[in-house]
PDB file of C-alpha atoms in Angstrom:
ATOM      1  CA  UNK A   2     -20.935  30.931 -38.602  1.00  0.00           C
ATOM      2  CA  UNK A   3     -23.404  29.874 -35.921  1.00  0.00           C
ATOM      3  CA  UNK A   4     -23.041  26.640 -33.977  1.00  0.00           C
ATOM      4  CA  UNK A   5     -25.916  24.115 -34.429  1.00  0.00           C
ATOM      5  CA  UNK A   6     -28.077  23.455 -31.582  1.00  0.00           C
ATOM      6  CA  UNK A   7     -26.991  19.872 -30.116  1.00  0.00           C
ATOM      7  CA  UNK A   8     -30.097  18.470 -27.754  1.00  0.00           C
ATOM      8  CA  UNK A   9     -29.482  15.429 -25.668  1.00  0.00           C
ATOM      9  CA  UNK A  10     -32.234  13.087 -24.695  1.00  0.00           C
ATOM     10  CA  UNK A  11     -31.716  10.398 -22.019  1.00  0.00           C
ATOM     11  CA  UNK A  12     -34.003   7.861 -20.770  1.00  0.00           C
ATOM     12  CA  UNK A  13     -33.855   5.634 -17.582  1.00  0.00           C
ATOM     13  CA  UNK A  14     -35.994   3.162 -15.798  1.00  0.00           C
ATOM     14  CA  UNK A  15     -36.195   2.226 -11.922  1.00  0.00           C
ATOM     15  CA  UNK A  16     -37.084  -0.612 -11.261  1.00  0.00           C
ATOM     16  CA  UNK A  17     -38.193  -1.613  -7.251  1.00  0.00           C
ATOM     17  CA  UNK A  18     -36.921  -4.678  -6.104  1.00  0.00           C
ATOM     18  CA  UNK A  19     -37.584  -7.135  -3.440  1.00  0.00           C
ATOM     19  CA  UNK A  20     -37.372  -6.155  -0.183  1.00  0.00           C
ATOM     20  CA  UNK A  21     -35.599  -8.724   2.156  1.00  0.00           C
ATOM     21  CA  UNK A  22     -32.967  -9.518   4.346  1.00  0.00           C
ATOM     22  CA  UNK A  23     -29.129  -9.386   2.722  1.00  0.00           C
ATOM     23  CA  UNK A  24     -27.589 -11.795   1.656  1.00  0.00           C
ATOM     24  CA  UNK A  25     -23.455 -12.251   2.082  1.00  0.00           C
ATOM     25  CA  UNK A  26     -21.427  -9.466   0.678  1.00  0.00           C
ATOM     26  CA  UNK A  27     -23.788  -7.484   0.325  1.00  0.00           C
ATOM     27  CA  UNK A  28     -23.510  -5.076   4.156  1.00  0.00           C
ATOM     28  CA  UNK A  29     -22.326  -2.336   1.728  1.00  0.00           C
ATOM     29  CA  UNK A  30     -25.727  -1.445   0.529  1.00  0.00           C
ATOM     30  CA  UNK A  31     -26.119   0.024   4.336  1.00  0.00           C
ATOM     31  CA  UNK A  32     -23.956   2.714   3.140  1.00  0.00           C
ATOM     32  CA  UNK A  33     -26.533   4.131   1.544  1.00  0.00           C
ATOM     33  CA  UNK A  34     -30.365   5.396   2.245  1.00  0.00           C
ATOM     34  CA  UNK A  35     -31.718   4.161  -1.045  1.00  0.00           C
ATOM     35  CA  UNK A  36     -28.445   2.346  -3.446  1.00  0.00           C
ATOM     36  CA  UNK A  37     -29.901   2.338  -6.796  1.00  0.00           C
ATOM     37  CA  UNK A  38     -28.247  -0.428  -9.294  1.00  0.00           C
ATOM     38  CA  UNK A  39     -27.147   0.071 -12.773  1.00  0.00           C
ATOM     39  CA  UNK A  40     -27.604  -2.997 -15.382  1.00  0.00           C
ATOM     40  CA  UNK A  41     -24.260  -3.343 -17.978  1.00  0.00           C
ATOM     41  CA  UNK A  42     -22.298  -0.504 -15.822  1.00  0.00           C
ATOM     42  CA  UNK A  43     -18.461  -1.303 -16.762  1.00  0.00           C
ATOM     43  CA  UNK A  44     -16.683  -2.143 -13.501  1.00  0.00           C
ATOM     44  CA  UNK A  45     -12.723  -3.220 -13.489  1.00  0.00           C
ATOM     45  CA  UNK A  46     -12.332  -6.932 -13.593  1.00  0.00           C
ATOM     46  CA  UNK A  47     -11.668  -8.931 -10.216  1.00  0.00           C
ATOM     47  CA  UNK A  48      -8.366 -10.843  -9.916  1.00  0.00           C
ATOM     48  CA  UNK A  49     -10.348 -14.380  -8.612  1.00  0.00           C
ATOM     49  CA  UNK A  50     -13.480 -15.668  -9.119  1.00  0.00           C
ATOM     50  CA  UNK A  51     -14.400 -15.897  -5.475  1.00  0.00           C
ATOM     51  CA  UNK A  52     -14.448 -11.829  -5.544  1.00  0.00           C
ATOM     52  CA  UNK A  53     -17.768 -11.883  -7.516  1.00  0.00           C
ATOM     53  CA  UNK A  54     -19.264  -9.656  -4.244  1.00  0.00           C
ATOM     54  CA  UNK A  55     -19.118  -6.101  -2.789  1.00  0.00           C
ATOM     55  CA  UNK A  56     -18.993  -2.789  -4.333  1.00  0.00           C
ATOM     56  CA  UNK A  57     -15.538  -1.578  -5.353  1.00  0.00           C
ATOM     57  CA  UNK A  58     -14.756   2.182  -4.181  1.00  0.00           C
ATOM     58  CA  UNK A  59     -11.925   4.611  -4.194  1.00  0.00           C
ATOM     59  CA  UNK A  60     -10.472   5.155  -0.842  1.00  0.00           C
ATOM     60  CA  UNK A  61     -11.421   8.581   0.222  1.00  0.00           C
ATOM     61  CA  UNK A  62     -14.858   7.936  -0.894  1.00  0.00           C
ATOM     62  CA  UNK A  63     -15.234   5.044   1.572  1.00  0.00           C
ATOM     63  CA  UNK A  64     -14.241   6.813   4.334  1.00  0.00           C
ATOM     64  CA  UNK A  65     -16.467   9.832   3.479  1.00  0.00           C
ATOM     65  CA  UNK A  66     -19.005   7.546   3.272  1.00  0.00           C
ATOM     66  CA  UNK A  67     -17.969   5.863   6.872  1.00  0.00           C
ATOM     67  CA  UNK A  68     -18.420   9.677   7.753  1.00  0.00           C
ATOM     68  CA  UNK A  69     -14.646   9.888   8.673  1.00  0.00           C
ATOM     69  CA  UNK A  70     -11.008  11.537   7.358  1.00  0.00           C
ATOM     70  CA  UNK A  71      -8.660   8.982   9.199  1.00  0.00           C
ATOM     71  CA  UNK A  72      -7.063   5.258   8.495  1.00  0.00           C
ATOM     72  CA  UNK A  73      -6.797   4.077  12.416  1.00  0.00           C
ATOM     73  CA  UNK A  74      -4.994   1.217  14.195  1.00  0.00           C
ATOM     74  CA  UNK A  75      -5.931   0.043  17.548  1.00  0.00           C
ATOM     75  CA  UNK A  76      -4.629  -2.911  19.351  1.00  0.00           C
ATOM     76  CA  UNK A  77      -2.759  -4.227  15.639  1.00  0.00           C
ATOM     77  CA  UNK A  78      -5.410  -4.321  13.452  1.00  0.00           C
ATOM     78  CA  UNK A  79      -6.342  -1.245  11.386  1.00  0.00           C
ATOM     79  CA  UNK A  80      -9.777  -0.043  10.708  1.00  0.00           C
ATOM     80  CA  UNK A  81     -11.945   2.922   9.143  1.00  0.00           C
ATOM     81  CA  UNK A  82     -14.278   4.154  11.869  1.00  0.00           C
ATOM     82  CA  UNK A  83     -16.681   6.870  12.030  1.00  0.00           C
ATOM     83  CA  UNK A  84     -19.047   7.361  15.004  1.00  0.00           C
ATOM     84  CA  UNK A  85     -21.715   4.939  14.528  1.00  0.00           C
ATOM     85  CA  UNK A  86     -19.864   2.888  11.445  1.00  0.00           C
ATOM     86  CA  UNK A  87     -16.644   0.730  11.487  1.00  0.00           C
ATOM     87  CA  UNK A  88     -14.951  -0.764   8.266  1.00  0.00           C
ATOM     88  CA  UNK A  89     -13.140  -3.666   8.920  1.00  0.00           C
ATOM     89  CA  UNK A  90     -10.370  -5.341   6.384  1.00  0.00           C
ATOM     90  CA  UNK A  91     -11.275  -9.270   6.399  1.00  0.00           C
ATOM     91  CA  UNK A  92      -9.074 -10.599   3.486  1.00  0.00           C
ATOM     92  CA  UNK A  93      -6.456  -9.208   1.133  1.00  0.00           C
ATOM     93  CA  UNK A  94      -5.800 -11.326  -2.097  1.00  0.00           C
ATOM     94  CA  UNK A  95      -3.656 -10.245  -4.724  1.00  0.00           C
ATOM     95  CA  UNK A  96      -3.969  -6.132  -4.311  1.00  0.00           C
ATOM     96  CA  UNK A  97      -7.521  -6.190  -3.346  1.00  0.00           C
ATOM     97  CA  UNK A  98      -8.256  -5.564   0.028  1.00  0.00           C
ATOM     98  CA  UNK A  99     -11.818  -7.087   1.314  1.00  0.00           C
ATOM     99  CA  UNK A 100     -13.784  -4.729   3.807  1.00  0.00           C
ATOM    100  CA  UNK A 101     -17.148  -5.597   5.830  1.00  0.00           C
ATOM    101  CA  UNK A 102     -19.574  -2.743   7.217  1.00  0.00           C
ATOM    102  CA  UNK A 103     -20.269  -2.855  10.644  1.00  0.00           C
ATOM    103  CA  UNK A 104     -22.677   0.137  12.125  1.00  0.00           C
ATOM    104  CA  UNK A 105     -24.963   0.847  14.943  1.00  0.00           C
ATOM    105  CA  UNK A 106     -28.771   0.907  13.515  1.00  0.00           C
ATOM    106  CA  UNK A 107     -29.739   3.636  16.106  1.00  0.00           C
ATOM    107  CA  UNK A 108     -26.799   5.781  15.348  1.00  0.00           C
ATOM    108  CA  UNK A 109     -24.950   5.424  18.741  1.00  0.00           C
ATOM    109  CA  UNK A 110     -21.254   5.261  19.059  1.00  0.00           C
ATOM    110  CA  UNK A 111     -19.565   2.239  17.484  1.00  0.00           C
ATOM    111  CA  UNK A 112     -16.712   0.982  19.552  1.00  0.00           C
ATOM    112  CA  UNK A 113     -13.282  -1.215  18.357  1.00  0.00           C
ATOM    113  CA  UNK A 114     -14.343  -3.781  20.273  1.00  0.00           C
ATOM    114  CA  UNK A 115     -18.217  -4.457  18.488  1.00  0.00           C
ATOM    115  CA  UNK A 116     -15.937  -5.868  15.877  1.00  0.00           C
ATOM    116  CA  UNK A 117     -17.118  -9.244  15.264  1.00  0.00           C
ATOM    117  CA  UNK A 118     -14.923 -10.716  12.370  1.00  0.00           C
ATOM    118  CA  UNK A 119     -11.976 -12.053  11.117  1.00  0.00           C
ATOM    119  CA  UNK A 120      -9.260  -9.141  10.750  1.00  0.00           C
ATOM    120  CA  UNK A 121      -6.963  -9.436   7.522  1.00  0.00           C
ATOM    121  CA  UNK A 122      -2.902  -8.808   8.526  1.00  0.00           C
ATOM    122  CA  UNK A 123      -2.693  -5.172   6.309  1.00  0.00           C
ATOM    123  CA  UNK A 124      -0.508  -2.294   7.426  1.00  0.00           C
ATOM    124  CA  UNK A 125      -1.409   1.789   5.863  1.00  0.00           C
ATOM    125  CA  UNK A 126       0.504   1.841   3.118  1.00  0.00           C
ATOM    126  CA  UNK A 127      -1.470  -1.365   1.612  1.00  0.00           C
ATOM    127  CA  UNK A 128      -4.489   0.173   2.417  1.00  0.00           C
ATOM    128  CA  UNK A 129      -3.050   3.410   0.032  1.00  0.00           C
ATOM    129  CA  UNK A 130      -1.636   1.086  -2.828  1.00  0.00           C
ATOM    130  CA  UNK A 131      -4.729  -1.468  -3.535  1.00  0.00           C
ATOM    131  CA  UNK A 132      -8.129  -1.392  -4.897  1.00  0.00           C
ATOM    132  CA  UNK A 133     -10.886  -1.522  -1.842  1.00  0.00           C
ATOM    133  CA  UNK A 134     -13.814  -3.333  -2.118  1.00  0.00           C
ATOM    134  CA  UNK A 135     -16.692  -3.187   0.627  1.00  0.00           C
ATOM    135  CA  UNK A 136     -18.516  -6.834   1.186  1.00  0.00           C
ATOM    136  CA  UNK A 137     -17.285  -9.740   2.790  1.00  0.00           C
ATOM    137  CA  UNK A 138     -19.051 -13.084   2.743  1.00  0.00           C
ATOM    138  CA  UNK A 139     -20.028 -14.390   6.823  1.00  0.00           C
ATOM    139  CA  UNK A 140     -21.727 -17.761   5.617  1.00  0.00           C
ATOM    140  CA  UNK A 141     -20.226 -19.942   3.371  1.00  0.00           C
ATOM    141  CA  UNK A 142     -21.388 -24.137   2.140  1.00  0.00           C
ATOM    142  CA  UNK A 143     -19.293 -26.575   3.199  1.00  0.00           C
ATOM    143  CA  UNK A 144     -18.272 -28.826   0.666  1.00  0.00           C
ATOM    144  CA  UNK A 145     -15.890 -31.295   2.216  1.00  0.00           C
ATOM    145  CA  UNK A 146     -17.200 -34.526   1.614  1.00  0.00           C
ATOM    146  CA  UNK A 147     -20.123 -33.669  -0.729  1.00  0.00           C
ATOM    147  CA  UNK A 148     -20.757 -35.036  -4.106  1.00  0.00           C
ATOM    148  CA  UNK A 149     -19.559 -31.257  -5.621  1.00  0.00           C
ATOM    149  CA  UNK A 150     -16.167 -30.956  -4.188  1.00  0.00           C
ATOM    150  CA  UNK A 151     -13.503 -31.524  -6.027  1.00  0.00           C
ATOM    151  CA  UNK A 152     -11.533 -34.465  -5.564  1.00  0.00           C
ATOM    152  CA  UNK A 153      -8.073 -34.058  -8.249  1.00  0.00           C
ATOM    153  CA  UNK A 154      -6.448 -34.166  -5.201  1.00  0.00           C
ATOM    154  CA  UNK A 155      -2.304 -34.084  -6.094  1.00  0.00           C
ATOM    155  CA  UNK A 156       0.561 -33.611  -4.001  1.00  0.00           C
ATOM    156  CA  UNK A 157       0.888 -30.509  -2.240  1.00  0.00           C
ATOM    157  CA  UNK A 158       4.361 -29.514  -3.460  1.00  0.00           C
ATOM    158  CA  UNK A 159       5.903 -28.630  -0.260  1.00  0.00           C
ATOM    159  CA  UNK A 160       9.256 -29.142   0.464  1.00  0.00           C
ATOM    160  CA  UNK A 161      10.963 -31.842   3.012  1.00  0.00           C
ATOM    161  CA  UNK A 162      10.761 -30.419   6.793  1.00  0.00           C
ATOM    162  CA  UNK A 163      14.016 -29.128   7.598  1.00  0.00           C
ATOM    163  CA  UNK A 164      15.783 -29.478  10.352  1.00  0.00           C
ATOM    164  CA  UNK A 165      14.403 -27.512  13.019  1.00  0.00           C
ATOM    165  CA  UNK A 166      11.126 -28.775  12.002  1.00  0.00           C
ATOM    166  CA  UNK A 167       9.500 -30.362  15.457  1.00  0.00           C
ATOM    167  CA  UNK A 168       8.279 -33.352  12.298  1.00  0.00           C
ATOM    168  CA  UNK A 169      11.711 -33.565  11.355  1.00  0.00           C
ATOM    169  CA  UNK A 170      13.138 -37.588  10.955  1.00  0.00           C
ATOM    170  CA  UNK A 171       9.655 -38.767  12.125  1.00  0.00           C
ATOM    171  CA  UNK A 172       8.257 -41.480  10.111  1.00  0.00           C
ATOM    172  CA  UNK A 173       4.544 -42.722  10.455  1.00  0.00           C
ATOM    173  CA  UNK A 174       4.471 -47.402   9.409  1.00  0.00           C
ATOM    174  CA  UNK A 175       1.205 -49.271   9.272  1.00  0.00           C
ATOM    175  CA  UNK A 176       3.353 -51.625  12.122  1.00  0.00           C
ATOM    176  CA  UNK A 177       2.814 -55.331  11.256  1.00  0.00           C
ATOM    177  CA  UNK A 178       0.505 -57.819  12.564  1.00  0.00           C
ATOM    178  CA  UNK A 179       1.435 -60.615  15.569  1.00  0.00           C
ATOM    179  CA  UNK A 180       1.522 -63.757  13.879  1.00  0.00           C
ATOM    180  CA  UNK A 181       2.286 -67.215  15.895  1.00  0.00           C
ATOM    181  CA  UNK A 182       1.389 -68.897  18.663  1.00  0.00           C
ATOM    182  CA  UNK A 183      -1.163 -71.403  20.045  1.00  0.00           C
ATOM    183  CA  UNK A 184      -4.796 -71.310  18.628  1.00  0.00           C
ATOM    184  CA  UNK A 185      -7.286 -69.325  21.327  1.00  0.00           C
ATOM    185  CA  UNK A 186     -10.780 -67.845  21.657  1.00  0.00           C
ATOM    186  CA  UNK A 187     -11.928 -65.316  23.751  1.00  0.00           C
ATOM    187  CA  UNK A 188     -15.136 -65.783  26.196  1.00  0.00           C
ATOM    188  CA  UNK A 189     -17.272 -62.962  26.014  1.00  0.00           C
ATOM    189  CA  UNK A 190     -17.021 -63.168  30.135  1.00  0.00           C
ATOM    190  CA  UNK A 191     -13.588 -62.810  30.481  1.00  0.00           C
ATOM    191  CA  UNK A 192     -13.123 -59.195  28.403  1.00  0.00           C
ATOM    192  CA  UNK A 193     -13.038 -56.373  30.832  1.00  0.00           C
ATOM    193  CA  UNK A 194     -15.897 -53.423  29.853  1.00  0.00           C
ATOM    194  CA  UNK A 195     -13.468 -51.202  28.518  1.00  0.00           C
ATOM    195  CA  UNK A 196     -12.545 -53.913  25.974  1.00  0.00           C
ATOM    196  CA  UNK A 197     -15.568 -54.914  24.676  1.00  0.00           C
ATOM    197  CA  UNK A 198     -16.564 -51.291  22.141  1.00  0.00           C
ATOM    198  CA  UNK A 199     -14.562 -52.695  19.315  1.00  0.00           C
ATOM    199  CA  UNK A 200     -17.137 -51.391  16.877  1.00  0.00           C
ATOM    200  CA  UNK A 201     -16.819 -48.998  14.572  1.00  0.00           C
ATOM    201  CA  UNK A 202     -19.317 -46.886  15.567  1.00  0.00           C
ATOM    202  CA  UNK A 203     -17.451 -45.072  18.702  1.00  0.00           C
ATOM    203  CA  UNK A 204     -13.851 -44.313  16.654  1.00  0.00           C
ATOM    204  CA  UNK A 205     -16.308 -42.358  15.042  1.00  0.00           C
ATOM    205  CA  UNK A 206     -17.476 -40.212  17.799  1.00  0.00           C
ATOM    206  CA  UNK A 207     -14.059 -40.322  19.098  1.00  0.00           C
ATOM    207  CA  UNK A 208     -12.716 -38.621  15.651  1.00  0.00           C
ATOM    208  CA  UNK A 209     -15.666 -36.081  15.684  1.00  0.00           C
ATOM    209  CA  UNK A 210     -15.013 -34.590  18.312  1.00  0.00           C
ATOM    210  CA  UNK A 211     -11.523 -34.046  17.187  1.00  0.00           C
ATOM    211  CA  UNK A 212     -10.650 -30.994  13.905  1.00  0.00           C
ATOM    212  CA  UNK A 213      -7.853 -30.922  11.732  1.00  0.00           C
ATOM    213  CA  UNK A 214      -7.325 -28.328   8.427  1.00  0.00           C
ATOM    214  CA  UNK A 215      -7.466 -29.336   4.604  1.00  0.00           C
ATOM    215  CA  UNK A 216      -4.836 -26.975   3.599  1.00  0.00           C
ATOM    216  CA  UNK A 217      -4.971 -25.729  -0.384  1.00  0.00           C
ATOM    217  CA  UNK A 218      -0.823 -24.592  -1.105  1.00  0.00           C
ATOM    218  CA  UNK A 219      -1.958 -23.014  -4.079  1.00  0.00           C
ATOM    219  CA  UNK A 220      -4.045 -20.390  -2.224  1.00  0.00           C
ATOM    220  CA  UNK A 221      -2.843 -20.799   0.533  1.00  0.00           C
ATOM    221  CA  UNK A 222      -5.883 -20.604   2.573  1.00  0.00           C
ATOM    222  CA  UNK A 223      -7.206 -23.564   4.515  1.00  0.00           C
ATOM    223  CA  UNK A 224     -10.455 -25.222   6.443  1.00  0.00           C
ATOM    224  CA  UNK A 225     -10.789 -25.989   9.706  1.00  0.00           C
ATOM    225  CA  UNK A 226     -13.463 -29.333   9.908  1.00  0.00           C
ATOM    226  CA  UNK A 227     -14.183 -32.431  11.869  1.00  0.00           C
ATOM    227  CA  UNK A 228     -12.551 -35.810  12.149  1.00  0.00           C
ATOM    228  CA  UNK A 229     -15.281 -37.057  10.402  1.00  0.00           C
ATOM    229  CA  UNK A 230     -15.976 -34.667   7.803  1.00  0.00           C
ATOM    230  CA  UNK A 231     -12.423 -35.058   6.876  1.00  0.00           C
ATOM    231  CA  UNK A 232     -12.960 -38.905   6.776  1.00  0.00           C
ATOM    232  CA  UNK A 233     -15.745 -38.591   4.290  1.00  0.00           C
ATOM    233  CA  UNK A 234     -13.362 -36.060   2.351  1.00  0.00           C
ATOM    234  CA  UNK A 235     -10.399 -38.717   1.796  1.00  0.00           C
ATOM    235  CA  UNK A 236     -12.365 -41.506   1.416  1.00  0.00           C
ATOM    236  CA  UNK A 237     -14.076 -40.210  -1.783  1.00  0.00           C
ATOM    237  CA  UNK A 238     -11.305 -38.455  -3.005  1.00  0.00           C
ATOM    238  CA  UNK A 239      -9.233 -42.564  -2.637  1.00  0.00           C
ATOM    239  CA  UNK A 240     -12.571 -43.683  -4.425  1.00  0.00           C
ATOM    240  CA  UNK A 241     -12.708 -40.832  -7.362  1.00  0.00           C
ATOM    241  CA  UNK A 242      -9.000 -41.868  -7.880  1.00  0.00           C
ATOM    242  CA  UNK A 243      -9.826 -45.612  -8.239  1.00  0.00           C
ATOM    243  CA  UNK A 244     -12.881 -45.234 -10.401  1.00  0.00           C
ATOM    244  CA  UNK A 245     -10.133 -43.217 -12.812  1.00  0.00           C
ATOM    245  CA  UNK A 246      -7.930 -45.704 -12.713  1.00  0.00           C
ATOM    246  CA  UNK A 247      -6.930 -48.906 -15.413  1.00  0.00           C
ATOM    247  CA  UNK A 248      -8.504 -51.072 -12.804  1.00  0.00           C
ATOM    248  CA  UNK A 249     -11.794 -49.388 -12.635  1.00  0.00           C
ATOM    249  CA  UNK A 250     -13.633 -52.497 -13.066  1.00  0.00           C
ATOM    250  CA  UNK A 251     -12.743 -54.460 -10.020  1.00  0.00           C
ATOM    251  CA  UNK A 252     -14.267 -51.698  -8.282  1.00  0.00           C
ATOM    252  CA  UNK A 253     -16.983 -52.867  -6.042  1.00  0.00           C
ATOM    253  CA  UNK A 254     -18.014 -48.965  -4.960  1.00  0.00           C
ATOM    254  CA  UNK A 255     -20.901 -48.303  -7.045  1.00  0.00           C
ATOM    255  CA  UNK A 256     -21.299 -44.232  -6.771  1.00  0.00           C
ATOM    256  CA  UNK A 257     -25.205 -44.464  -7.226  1.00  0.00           C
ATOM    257  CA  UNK A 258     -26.284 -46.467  -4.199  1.00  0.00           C
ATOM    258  CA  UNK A 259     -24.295 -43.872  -1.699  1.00  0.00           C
ATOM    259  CA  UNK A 260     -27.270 -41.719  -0.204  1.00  0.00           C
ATOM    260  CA  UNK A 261     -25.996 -37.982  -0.285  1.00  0.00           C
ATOM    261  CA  UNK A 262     -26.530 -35.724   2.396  1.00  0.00           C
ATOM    262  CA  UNK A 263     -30.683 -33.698   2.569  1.00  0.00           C
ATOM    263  CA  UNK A 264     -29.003 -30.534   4.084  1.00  0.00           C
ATOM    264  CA  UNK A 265     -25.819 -29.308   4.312  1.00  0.00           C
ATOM    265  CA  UNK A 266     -23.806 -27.501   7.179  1.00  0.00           C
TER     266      UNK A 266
END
C-alpha cells in the first residue's frame, strides 16, 4: 500500500513598521540585525503585570546572542559580557530575572564599568534556576500626587520596632499650644529679619529641597521623591479618605476646582 502524498502550504505576511527611536524595554531588539515580530505567538504568562516588556529567552541563547559562553562577576555584581555587548540583571521578581542590553554601536570593547544602571542583588545559581527576560524600563511617570494614583492607602502591616531599633520608645505629639498671659501685639519694627518669613510659601522650598521614600510592604519596592511631592501625595490621599467617609458632606474640598498638573515629571 502506497502512502498518500501530504503537501503543506503556508502563507505569511511582513509587514514594515515605523522606524523610530525605542521606547523602554525594548534595548533587546539591538540583539538582532532585523527582529521580525509574530502576531498571536503563544509566550508563557508573566508573574506581574508590570512585566508586560522584553523578550523572554532561554539562557544559553542569550549569551550566544551576547556573543559569549560565560556567567561573570566583577566587583559583586554579575553580568553576561561579550566584547562589544554587556547584559546587565536590573530586577528579579518572583523567578524572573530582568536584564537590559548595553553595547558599543561601533563594535569596540565594552568595559564593566560603561554600566550605567541599577544592578539587581542575584548570585549564579539564580541566574541557572529562573526564566530570563531581556528589557528593562529606564523612564518611568511619576504618579505621586496626580489625579491617577491610587490613594486606598491602609496600614502598612509592619510590626512594632524592636528593641535595637534606633526608633525604638520614641514617640512623635502635636505639643500643645501656650495659653495665658497678658494681651500683646507685635510692631512690625520690633521683629528681627529672620522672624518675619512666616508664610507659607518658604516651608515649601524648605521641604523641596528635602526627599523621603513612599514605601509599598506588599512589593516591597519603594520611591524616592520630594518633600513636596510627598505633601501633595498625603494630602489627597487624607482628602480621598474624607470624601468616602459618612461625613462627606461637610466637606468643603470640591475635587473639580483643583487645577491638575499640564506635564508631568
Amino acid at each position: 500500500m502506497q502512502n498518500p502524498n501530504i503537501q503543506y502550504r503556508f502563507e505569511y505576511a511582513i509587514e514594515q513598521g515605523e522606524e523610530d527611536s525605542l521606547d523602554n524595554g525594548e534595548c533587546w531588539h539591538n540583539l538582532f540585525r532585523n527582529p521580525i515580530l509574530v502576531k498571536g505567538f503563544p509566550v508563557l504568562r508573566r508573574p506581574k503585570p508590570q512585566i508586560d516588556t522584553g523578550l523572554e529567552l532561554p539562557l544559553n541563547m542569550m549569551a550566544a546572542l551576547a556573543k559569549t559562553q560565560r556567567i561573570d562577576e566583577f566587583n559583586g555584581g554579575v553580568f553576561i559580557k561579550g566584547f562589544s555587548t554587556m547584559l546587565i540583571p536590573t530586577n528579579f521578581i518572583e523567578g524572573v530575572i530582568i536584564w537590559h542590553l548595553q553595547y558599543r554601536a561601533d563594535g569596540d570593547h565594552i568595559s564593566y564599568f560603561d554600566a550605567c544602571v541599577p544592578h539587581a542583588s542575584i548570585n549564579t545559581s539564580d541566574i541557572e534556576q529562573s526564566r530570563n527576560i531581556v528589557g528593562w524600563c529606564s523612564q518611568a511617570d511619576l504618579f505621586a500626587g496626580a489625579n491617577e494614583a491610587k490613594y486606598n492607602v491602609q496600614r502598612s502591616g509592619l510590626p512594632r520596632p524592636t528593641a535595637d531599633c534606633v526608633l525604638h520608645n520614641i514617640s512623635i505629639s502635636a505639643g500643645k499650644y501656650i495659653t495665658g498671659g497678658v494681651n500683646f501685639a507685635m510692631g512690625v519694627k520690633d521683629q528681627p529679619i529672620h522672624l518675619t518669613r512666616g508664610s507659607y510659601t518658604p516651608k515649601l522650598e524648605w521641604i523641596h529641597k528635602k526627599f523621603v521614600v513612599l514605601w509599598d510592604e506588599r512589593y516591597k519596592r519603594g520611591w524616592l521623591v520630594n518633600g513636596t511631592t510627598a505633601l501633595l501625595h498625603l494630602s489627597r490621599a487624607a482628602l480621598k479618605r474624607k470624601q468616602e467617609s459618612p461625613f462627606r458632606s461637610l466637606l468643603l474640598f470640591k475635587p473639580g476646582s483643583m487645577e491638575e498638573a499640564t506635564e508631568r515629571l
